[in-house]
Coordinates of N, CA, C and O in Angstrom, one line a residue:
X1 N -17.9 -116.0 -114.7 CA -18.2 -116.5 -113.4 C -19.0 -115.5 -112.6 O -18.8 -114.3 -112.7
X2 N -19.9 -116.0 -111.9 CA -20.8 -115.1 -111.1 C -20.0 -114.6 -109.8 O -19.2 -115.3 -109.2
X3 N -20.3 -113.4 -109.4 CA -19.6 -112.9 -108.2 C -20.3 -113.5 -107.0 O -21.4 -114.0 -107.0
X4 N -19.5 -113.5 -105.9 CA -20.0 -114.0 -104.6 C -21.1 -113.0 -104.1 O -20.9 -111.8 -104.2
X5 N -22.2 -113.5 -103.6 CA -23.2 -112.7 -103.1 C -23.3 -112.8 -101.6 O -23.1 -113.9 -101.1
X6 N -23.6 -111.8 -100.9 CA -23.7 -111.9 -99.5 C -24.9 -111.1 -99.0 O -25.2 -110.0 -99.6
X7 N -25.6 -111.6 -98.0 CA -26.8 -111.0 -97.5 C -26.7 -111.0 -96.0 O -26.3 -112.0 -95.4
X8 N -26.9 -109.8 -95.4 CA -26.9 -109.7 -94.0 C -28.1 -109.0 -93.6 O -28.5 -108.1 -94.3
X9 N -28.7 -109.3 -92.5 CA -29.9 -108.6 -92.1 C -29.8 -108.3 -90.6 O -29.1 -109.0 -89.9
X10 N -30.4 -107.2 -90.2 CA -30.4 -106.8 -88.8 C -31.9 -106.8 -88.4 O -32.8 -106.7 -89.3
X11 N -32.2 -106.8 -87.2 CA -33.5 -106.8 -86.7 C -34.0 -105.4 -86.4 O -33.3 -104.5 -86.1
X12 N -35.4 -105.2 -86.5 CA -36.0 -103.9 -86.4 C -35.6 -103.2 -85.1 O -35.6 -102.0 -85.1
X13 N -35.3 -103.9 -84.0 CA -35.0 -103.2 -82.8 C -33.5 -102.7 -82.7 O -33.1 -102.1 -81.7
X14 N -32.8 -102.9 -83.8 CA -31.4 -102.4 -83.8 C -31.3 -101.1 -84.5 O -32.1 -100.7 -85.3
X15 N -30.3 -100.4 -84.1 CA -30.1 -99.1 -84.7 C -29.2 -99.2 -86.0 O -28.3 -100.0 -85.9
X16 N -29.4 -98.5 -87.0 CA -28.5 -98.5 -88.2 C -27.1 -98.1 -87.8 O -26.9 -97.3 -86.8
X17 N -26.1 -98.6 -88.5 CA -24.7 -98.2 -88.2 C -24.6 -96.7 -88.3 O -25.1 -96.1 -89.2
X18 N -23.8 -96.2 -87.4 CA -23.5 -94.8 -87.4 C -24.5 -93.9 -86.6 O -24.2 -92.8 -86.3
X19 N -25.6 -94.5 -86.3 CA -26.6 -93.7 -85.5 C -26.2 -93.8 -84.1 O -26.0 -94.8 -83.5
X20 N -26.2 -92.6 -83.4 CA -25.8 -92.5 -82.0 C -27.0 -92.8 -81.1 O -28.1 -92.4 -81.3
X21 N -26.6 -93.4 -79.9 CA -27.6 -93.6 -78.9 C -27.7 -92.3 -78.1 O -26.7 -91.6 -77.9
X22 N -28.8 -92.0 -77.5 CA -28.9 -90.9 -76.6 C -28.0 -91.1 -75.4 O -27.8 -92.2 -75.0
X23 N -27.4 -90.0 -74.9 CA -26.4 -90.1 -73.8 C -27.0 -90.8 -72.6 O -28.2 -90.7 -72.3
X24 N -26.2 -91.7 -72.1 CA -26.6 -92.5 -70.9 C -27.4 -93.8 -71.2 O -27.5 -94.6 -70.4
X25 N -27.9 -93.9 -72.4 CA -28.7 -95.1 -72.7 C -27.8 -96.2 -73.4 O -28.2 -97.3 -73.4
X26 N -26.7 -95.8 -73.9 CA -25.9 -96.7 -74.7 C -25.4 -97.9 -73.8 O -25.5 -99.0 -74.2
X27 N -24.9 -97.6 -72.6 CA -24.3 -98.6 -71.8 C -25.4 -99.6 -71.4 O -25.2 -100.8 -71.4
X28 N -26.6 -99.1 -71.0 CA -27.7 -100.0 -70.6 C -28.1 -100.9 -71.8 O -28.4 -102.1 -71.6
X29 N -28.2 -100.3 -73.0 CA -28.7 -101.1 -74.1 C -27.7 -102.2 -74.5 O -28.1 -103.3 -74.8
X30 N -26.4 -101.8 -74.5 CA -25.4 -102.8 -74.8 C -25.4 -104.0 -73.8 O -25.3 -105.1 -74.2
X31 N -25.6 -103.7 -72.5 CA -25.6 -104.7 -71.5 C -26.8 -105.6 -71.6 O -26.8 -106.8 -71.4
X32 N -28.0 -104.9 -71.9 CA -29.3 -105.6 -71.9 C -29.5 -106.5 -73.2 O -30.2 -107.5 -73.1
X33 N -28.9 -106.2 -74.3 CA -29.2 -106.9 -75.5 C -28.0 -107.2 -76.3 O -27.2 -106.3 -76.7
X34 N -27.9 -108.4 -76.6 CA -26.8 -108.9 -77.5 C -27.3 -108.7 -79.0 O -28.4 -109.1 -79.3
X35 N -26.5 -108.1 -79.8 CA -27.0 -107.8 -81.2 C -27.1 -109.1 -82.0 O -26.2 -109.9 -82.1
X36 N -28.3 -109.3 -82.5 CA -28.5 -110.5 -83.3 C -28.2 -110.2 -84.8 O -28.3 -109.1 -85.2
X37 N -27.7 -111.3 -85.4 CA -27.3 -111.1 -86.9 C -27.6 -112.4 -87.6 O -27.6 -113.5 -87.0
X38 N -27.8 -112.3 -88.9 CA -27.9 -113.5 -89.8 C -27.1 -113.1 -91.0 O -27.4 -112.1 -91.7
X39 N -26.1 -113.9 -91.3 CA -25.3 -113.6 -92.6 C -25.5 -114.9 -93.4 O -25.3 -116.0 -93.0
X40 N -25.8 -114.6 -94.7 CA -26.0 -115.7 -95.7 C -25.2 -115.4 -96.9 O -25.3 -114.3 -97.4
X41 N -24.3 -116.3 -97.3 CA -23.5 -116.1 -98.5 C -23.9 -117.1 -99.5 O -24.1 -118.3 -99.2
X42 N -24.1 -116.7 -100.7 CA -24.4 -117.5 -101.9 C -23.2 -117.4 -102.8 O -22.9 -116.3 -103.2
X43 N -22.5 -118.5 -103.0 CA -21.2 -118.4 -103.7 C -20.8 -119.7 -104.3 O -21.6 -120.7 -104.2
X44 N -19.7 -119.7 -104.9 CA -19.1 -120.9 -105.5 C -20.0 -121.7 -106.5 O -20.3 -122.8 -106.2
X45 N -20.4 -121.0 -107.6 CA -21.2 -121.7 -108.6 C -20.4 -122.8 -109.2 O -19.2 -122.7 -109.5
X46 N -21.0 -124.0 -109.4 CA -20.4 -125.1 -110.0 C -21.3 -125.7 -111.1 O -22.5 -125.9 -110.8
X47 N -20.8 -126.1 -112.2 CA -21.5 -126.7 -113.3 C -21.5 -128.2 -113.0 O -20.4 -128.8 -112.9
X48 N -22.6 -128.8 -113.0 CA -22.7 -130.3 -112.8 C -23.3 -130.9 -114.0 O -24.3 -130.4 -114.5
X49 N -22.8 -132.0 -114.5 CA -23.3 -132.7 -115.6 C -24.2 -133.9 -115.1 O -23.8 -134.7 -114.3
X50 N -25.4 -133.9 -115.6 CA -26.3 -135.0 -115.3 C -26.1 -136.2 -116.3 O -26.1 -137.3 -115.9
X51 N -25.8 -135.8 -117.5 CA -25.5 -136.8 -118.6 C -24.8 -136.0 -119.7 O -24.5 -134.9 -119.5
X52 N -24.6 -136.6 -120.8 CA -23.9 -135.9 -121.9 C -24.6 -134.7 -122.5 O -24.0 -133.9 -123.1
X53 N -25.9 -134.6 -122.3 CA -26.7 -133.6 -122.8 C -27.2 -132.5 -121.8 O -27.5 -131.4 -122.2
X54 N -27.3 -132.9 -120.6 CA -27.9 -132.0 -119.6 C -26.9 -131.6 -118.5 O -26.1 -132.5 -118.0
X55 N -26.9 -130.4 -118.1 CA -26.1 -129.9 -117.0 C -26.9 -128.8 -116.2 O -27.9 -128.3 -116.7
X56 N -26.4 -128.5 -115.0 CA -27.0 -127.5 -114.2 C -25.9 -126.8 -113.4 O -24.8 -127.3 -113.3
X57 N -26.3 -125.7 -112.8 CA -25.4 -125.0 -111.9 C -25.9 -125.1 -110.5 O -27.1 -124.9 -110.3
X58 N -25.1 -125.3 -109.5 CA -25.5 -125.2 -108.2 C -24.6 -124.3 -107.4 O -23.5 -123.9 -107.9
X59 N -25.1 -123.8 -106.3 CA -24.4 -122.8 -105.5 C -24.3 -123.2 -104.1 O -25.1 -123.9 -103.5
X60 N -23.2 -122.8 -103.4 CA -23.1 -123.0 -102.0 C -23.7 -121.9 -101.2 O -23.6 -120.7 -101.5
X61 N -24.5 -122.3 -100.2 CA -25.2 -121.4 -99.3 C -24.6 -121.6 -97.9 O -24.8 -122.7 -97.4
X62 N -24.0 -120.6 -97.4 CA -23.4 -120.7 -96.0 C -24.2 -119.7 -95.1 O -24.4 -118.5 -95.5
X63 N -24.6 -120.1 -93.9 CA -25.3 -119.3 -93.0 C -24.4 -119.3 -91.7 O -23.9 -120.3 -91.3
X64 N -24.3 -118.1 -91.2 CA -23.7 -117.8 -89.9 C -24.6 -116.9 -89.1 O -24.9 -115.8 -89.6
X65 N -25.0 -117.3 -87.9 CA -26.0 -116.4 -87.2 C -25.9 -116.7 -85.7 O -25.3 -117.7 -85.3
X66 N -26.4 -115.8 -84.9 CA -26.6 -116.0 -83.5 C -28.0 -115.9 -83.1 O -28.4 -115.8 -82.0
X67 N -28.9 -115.8 -84.2 CA -30.3 -115.7 -84.0 C -30.9 -116.9 -83.3 O -30.6 -118.1 -83.6
X68 N -31.8 -116.7 -82.3 CA -32.5 -117.8 -81.6 C -33.4 -118.6 -82.6 O -33.9 -119.7 -82.3
X69 N -33.7 -118.0 -83.7 CA -34.6 -118.7 -84.7 C -34.0 -119.9 -85.3 O -34.7 -120.7 -85.9
X70 N -32.6 -120.0 -85.3 CA -31.9 -121.0 -86.0 C -31.4 -122.1 -85.0 O -30.8 -121.7 -84.0
X71 N -31.6 -123.3 -85.3 CA -31.1 -124.4 -84.4 C -29.6 -124.5 -84.5 O -29.0 -124.6 -83.5
X72 N -29.1 -124.5 -85.7 CA -27.6 -124.5 -85.9 C -27.2 -123.1 -86.3 O -27.8 -122.5 -87.1
X73 N -26.1 -122.7 -85.7 CA -25.6 -121.3 -85.9 C -24.7 -121.2 -87.1 O -24.5 -120.1 -87.6
X74 N -24.2 -122.3 -87.6 CA -23.4 -122.3 -88.9 C -23.8 -123.5 -89.7 O -24.0 -124.5 -89.2
X75 N -23.9 -123.3 -91.0 CA -24.2 -124.4 -91.9 C -23.8 -124.0 -93.3 O -23.7 -122.8 -93.7
X76 N -23.6 -125.0 -94.2 CA -23.3 -124.8 -95.6 C -24.1 -125.9 -96.3 O -24.0 -127.1 -95.9
X77 N -24.7 -125.6 -97.4 CA -25.4 -126.6 -98.3 C -25.2 -126.1 -99.7 O -24.8 -125.0 -100.0
X78 N -25.5 -127.0 -100.7 CA -25.4 -126.6 -102.1 C -26.9 -126.7 -102.6 O -27.6 -127.7 -102.3
X79 N -27.3 -125.8 -103.4 CA -28.6 -125.7 -104.0 C -28.6 -125.3 -105.5 O -27.8 -124.5 -105.9
X80 N -29.5 -125.9 -106.3 CA -29.6 -125.6 -107.7 C -30.5 -124.3 -107.8 O -31.3 -124.0 -106.9
X81 N -30.4 -123.7 -108.9 CA -31.2 -122.5 -109.2 C -32.7 -122.8 -109.1 O -33.4 -122.0 -108.5
X82 N -33.1 -123.9 -109.6 CA -34.5 -124.2 -109.6 C -35.0 -124.4 -108.1 O -36.2 -124.2 -107.8
X83 N -34.1 -124.8 -107.2 CA -34.5 -124.9 -105.8 C -34.7 -123.5 -105.2 O -35.6 -123.3 -104.3
X84 N -33.9 -122.5 -105.6 CA -34.1 -121.1 -105.2 C -35.5 -120.6 -105.7 O -36.2 -119.9 -104.9
X85 N -35.8 -120.9 -106.9 CA -37.1 -120.6 -107.5 C -38.3 -121.2 -106.7 O -39.2 -120.5 -106.4
X86 N -38.1 -122.5 -106.3 CA -39.1 -123.2 -105.5 C -39.3 -122.5 -104.2 O -40.4 -122.2 -103.7
X87 N -38.2 -122.1 -103.5 CA -38.3 -121.5 -102.2 C -39.0 -120.1 -102.3 O -39.8 -119.8 -101.5
X88 N -38.6 -119.4 -103.3 CA -39.3 -118.0 -103.5 C -40.8 -118.2 -103.6 O -41.5 -117.5 -103.0
X89 N -41.2 -119.2 -104.4 CA -42.6 -119.4 -104.5 C -43.3 -119.8 -103.2 O -44.4 -119.3 -102.9
X90 N -42.7 -120.7 -102.5 CA -43.2 -121.1 -101.2 C -43.3 -119.9 -100.2 O -44.3 -119.8 -99.5
X91 N -42.3 -119.1 -100.2 CA -42.3 -117.9 -99.3 C -43.4 -116.9 -99.7 O -44.1 -116.3 -98.9
X92 N -43.6 -116.8 -101.0 CA -44.7 -115.9 -101.5 C -46.0 -116.5 -101.1 O -46.9 -115.7 -100.7
X93 N -46.2 -117.8 -101.2 CA -47.4 -118.4 -100.8 C -47.7 -118.2 -99.4 O -48.9 -117.9 -99.0
X94 N -46.7 -118.2 -98.6 CA -46.8 -118.1 -97.1 C -47.1 -116.6 -96.7 O -47.9 -116.4 -95.8
X95 N -46.5 -115.7 -97.4 CA -46.6 -114.3 -97.0 C -47.4 -113.4 -98.0 O -47.4 -112.2 -97.9
X96 N -48.1 -114.1 -98.9 CA -48.9 -113.5 -100.0 C -48.0 -112.6 -100.9 O -47.9 -112.8 -102.0
X97 N -47.3 -111.6 -100.3 CA -46.3 -110.9 -101.0 C -45.0 -111.0 -100.3 O -45.0 -111.2 -99.1
X98 N -43.9 -111.0 -101.0 CA -42.6 -111.1 -100.3 C -42.3 -109.7 -99.7 O -42.0 -108.8 -100.4
X99 N -42.5 -109.6 -98.4 CA -42.2 -108.4 -97.7 C -41.1 -108.9 -96.7 O -41.3 -110.0 -96.1
X100 N -40.1 -108.1 -96.5 CA -39.0 -108.6 -95.7 C -39.3 -108.3 -94.2 O -38.8 -107.5 -93.6
X101 N -40.3 -109.1 -93.7 CA -40.6 -109.1 -92.3 C -39.9 -110.3 -91.7 O -40.3 -111.4 -92.0
X102 N -38.9 -110.0 -90.9 CA -38.0 -111.1 -90.4 C -38.9 -112.2 -89.7 O -38.6 -113.3 -89.9
X103 N -39.8 -111.8 -88.9 CA -40.6 -112.8 -88.2 C -41.3 -113.7 -89.1 O -41.4 -114.9 -88.8
X104 N -41.9 -113.2 -90.1 CA -42.7 -114.1 -91.1 C -41.7 -115.0 -91.8 O -42.0 -116.2 -91.8
X105 N -40.6 -114.5 -92.3 CA -39.7 -115.4 -93.0 C -39.0 -116.4 -92.1 O -38.8 -117.5 -92.5
X106 N -38.6 -115.9 -91.0 CA -37.8 -116.8 -90.1 C -38.7 -117.9 -89.4 O -38.2 -118.8 -88.8
X107 N -40.0 -117.7 -89.5 CA -40.9 -118.8 -88.9 C -41.2 -119.9 -89.9 O -41.9 -120.8 -89.5
X108 N -40.8 -119.7 -91.1 CA -41.1 -120.7 -92.1 C -40.1 -121.9 -92.1 O -38.9 -121.7 -92.3
X109 N -40.6 -123.1 -91.7 CA -39.8 -124.3 -91.6 C -39.1 -124.6 -92.9 O -37.9 -125.1 -92.9
X110 N -39.7 -124.4 -94.0 CA -39.1 -124.7 -95.3 C -37.9 -123.9 -95.5 O -36.9 -124.4 -96.1
X111 N -37.8 -122.6 -95.1 CA -36.6 -121.8 -95.2 C -35.5 -122.4 -94.4 O -34.4 -122.5 -94.9
X112 N -35.7 -122.9 -93.2 CA -34.7 -123.5 -92.4 C -34.2 -124.8 -93.0 O -33.0 -125.0 -93.1
X113 N -35.1 -125.6 -93.5 CA -34.7 -126.8 -94.2 C -33.9 -126.6 -95.5 O -33.0 -127.3 -95.8
X114 N -34.3 -125.5 -96.2 CA -33.6 -125.2 -97.4 C -32.2 -124.7 -97.1 O -31.2 -125.1 -97.8
X115 N -32.0 -123.9 -96.1 CA -30.7 -123.3 -95.8 C -29.8 -124.3 -95.0 O -28.6 -124.1 -95.1
X116 N -30.4 -125.2 -94.3 CA -29.5 -126.0 -93.4 C -29.6 -127.5 -93.5 O -29.1 -128.2 -92.7
X117 N -30.2 -128.0 -94.6 CA -30.2 -129.4 -94.9 C -30.0 -129.6 -96.4 O -30.1 -128.7 -97.1
X118 N -29.7 -130.9 -96.7 CA -29.6 -131.2 -98.1 C -30.8 -131.9 -98.6 O -30.8 -132.5 -99.7
X119 N -31.9 -131.8 -97.9 CA -33.2 -132.4 -98.4 C -33.6 -131.8 -99.7 O -33.4 -130.6 -99.9
X120 N -34.2 -132.6 -100.6 CA -34.7 -132.1 -101.8 C -36.1 -131.4 -101.5 O -36.6 -131.5 -100.4
X121 N -36.6 -130.7 -102.5 CA -37.8 -129.9 -102.3 C -39.0 -130.7 -101.9 O -39.8 -130.3 -101.0
X122 N -39.1 -132.0 -102.4 CA -40.2 -132.8 -102.0 C -40.1 -133.3 -100.5 O -41.1 -133.3 -99.8
X123 N -38.9 -133.6 -100.1 CA -38.6 -134.0 -98.7 C -38.8 -132.8 -97.8 O -39.3 -132.9 -96.7
X124 N -38.4 -131.6 -98.3 CA -38.7 -130.4 -97.4 C -40.2 -130.2 -97.2 O -40.6 -129.9 -96.1
X125 N -41.0 -130.3 -98.2 CA -42.4 -130.1 -98.1 C -43.0 -131.2 -97.1 O -43.8 -130.8 -96.3
X126 N -42.5 -132.4 -97.3 CA -43.1 -133.5 -96.4 C -42.7 -133.2 -95.0 O -43.5 -133.3 -94.1
X127 N -41.4 -132.8 -94.7 CA -41.0 -132.6 -93.3 C -41.7 -131.4 -92.7 O -42.2 -131.4 -91.6
X128 N -41.8 -130.3 -93.5 CA -42.5 -129.1 -93.0 C -43.9 -129.3 -92.7 O -44.5 -128.6 -91.8
X129 N -44.6 -130.2 -93.4 CA -46.0 -130.5 -93.2 C -46.2 -131.6 -92.2 O -47.3 -132.1 -92.0
X130 N -45.1 -132.1 -91.6 CA -45.3 -133.2 -90.6 C -45.5 -134.6 -91.1 O -46.0 -135.4 -90.4
X131 N -45.2 -134.8 -92.4 CA -45.4 -136.1 -93.0 C -44.2 -137.1 -92.9 O -44.2 -138.0 -93.6
X132 N -43.2 -136.7 -92.1 CA -42.0 -137.6 -92.0 C -41.9 -138.0 -90.6 O -42.5 -137.5 -89.7
X133 N -41.0 -139.0 -90.4 CA -40.8 -139.5 -89.0 C -39.7 -138.7 -88.3 O -39.3 -139.1 -87.2
X134 N -39.3 -137.6 -88.9 CA -38.3 -136.7 -88.3 C -38.8 -135.3 -88.3 O -39.6 -134.9 -89.2
X135 N -38.4 -134.5 -87.3 CA -38.8 -133.1 -87.3 C -37.8 -132.2 -88.0 O -36.8 -132.7 -88.5
X136 N -38.2 -130.9 -88.1 CA -37.3 -130.0 -88.8 C -35.9 -129.9 -88.0 O -34.9 -130.0 -88.6
X137 N -36.0 -129.9 -86.7 CA -34.8 -129.9 -85.9 C -34.0 -131.1 -86.1 O -32.7 -131.1 -86.2
X138 N -34.6 -132.3 -86.2 CA -33.9 -133.6 -86.4 C -33.2 -133.5 -87.8 O -32.0 -133.9 -87.9
X139 N -33.9 -133.0 -88.8 CA -33.2 -132.9 -90.1 C -32.0 -132.0 -90.1 O -31.0 -132.3 -90.7
X140 N -32.2 -130.8 -89.5 CA -31.0 -129.9 -89.4 C -29.9 -130.5 -88.6 O -28.7 -130.4 -89.1
X141 N -30.1 -131.1 -87.5 CA -29.0 -131.8 -86.8 C -28.4 -132.9 -87.5 O -27.2 -133.1 -87.5
X142 N -29.2 -133.7 -88.2 CA -28.7 -134.8 -89.0 C -27.7 -134.3 -90.1 O -26.7 -134.9 -90.3
X143 N -28.1 -133.2 -90.8 CA -27.2 -132.7 -91.8 C -26.0 -132.1 -91.2 O -24.9 -132.3 -91.7
X144 N -26.1 -131.4 -90.0 CA -25.0 -130.8 -89.4 C -24.0 -131.8 -89.0 O -22.8 -131.5 -89.1
X145 N -24.4 -133.0 -88.5 CA -23.4 -134.0 -88.1 C -22.8 -134.7 -89.2 O -21.7 -135.2 -89.1
X146 N -23.4 -134.7 -90.4 CA -22.8 -135.3 -91.6 C -22.0 -134.3 -92.4 O -21.2 -134.7 -93.3
X147 N -22.1 -133.0 -92.1 CA -21.3 -132.0 -92.8 C -20.5 -131.2 -91.9 O -20.9 -130.2 -91.4
X148 N -19.3 -131.6 -91.6 CA -18.5 -131.0 -90.6 C -17.5 -129.9 -91.1 O -16.4 -129.9 -90.9
X149 N -18.1 -129.0 -91.9 CA -17.3 -127.9 -92.5 C -16.9 -126.9 -91.3 O -15.8 -126.4 -91.4
X150 N -17.8 -126.7 -90.4 CA -17.5 -125.8 -89.3 C -17.2 -126.6 -88.0 O -17.6 -127.8 -87.9
X151 N -16.5 -126.0 -87.1 CA -16.3 -126.7 -85.8 C -17.6 -127.1 -85.1 O -18.6 -126.4 -85.3
X152 N -17.5 -128.1 -84.2 CA -18.7 -128.5 -83.5 C -19.0 -127.4 -82.5 O -18.1 -126.8 -81.8
X153 N -20.3 -127.0 -82.4 CA -20.7 -126.0 -81.5 C -20.9 -126.5 -80.1 O -21.3 -127.6 -79.9
X154 N -20.5 -125.7 -79.2 CA -20.7 -126.1 -77.8 C -22.1 -125.6 -77.3 O -22.5 -124.6 -77.7
X155 N -22.7 -126.5 -76.5 CA -24.0 -126.2 -76.0 C -24.0 -125.1 -75.0 O -23.1 -124.7 -74.4

């Protein structure tokens, strides 16, 4: 069995854990800025049988964030390995090289649709390029209301 994987990122304007603020600046910084976070867990691999000869593994992806970049602050979806491969390629196409620049990655609609909806890759491409009658936000909200794993968020 594969271990649970967890990814957390912090934003460039944050200080690494353990680094001290200069005296007198800490109170002002804490009051002025709420610390943003994005936590993504990839876990719970499951073998799915398509028929008697073919099977695949899918994984649960859970997101918890307070980032303004995300419409929904909590979500869980299941994705196949080949869908992870597809997303990696799309992000590489968008950023030429995968560099962990939060702004570049977080501005990609396909990433949001991948993490927060159950749309397949063809539907993700169509929605991200404006070829559907629903927006990225509509798709995320539609999935969130059909998948009530987390409590309803208050506005």
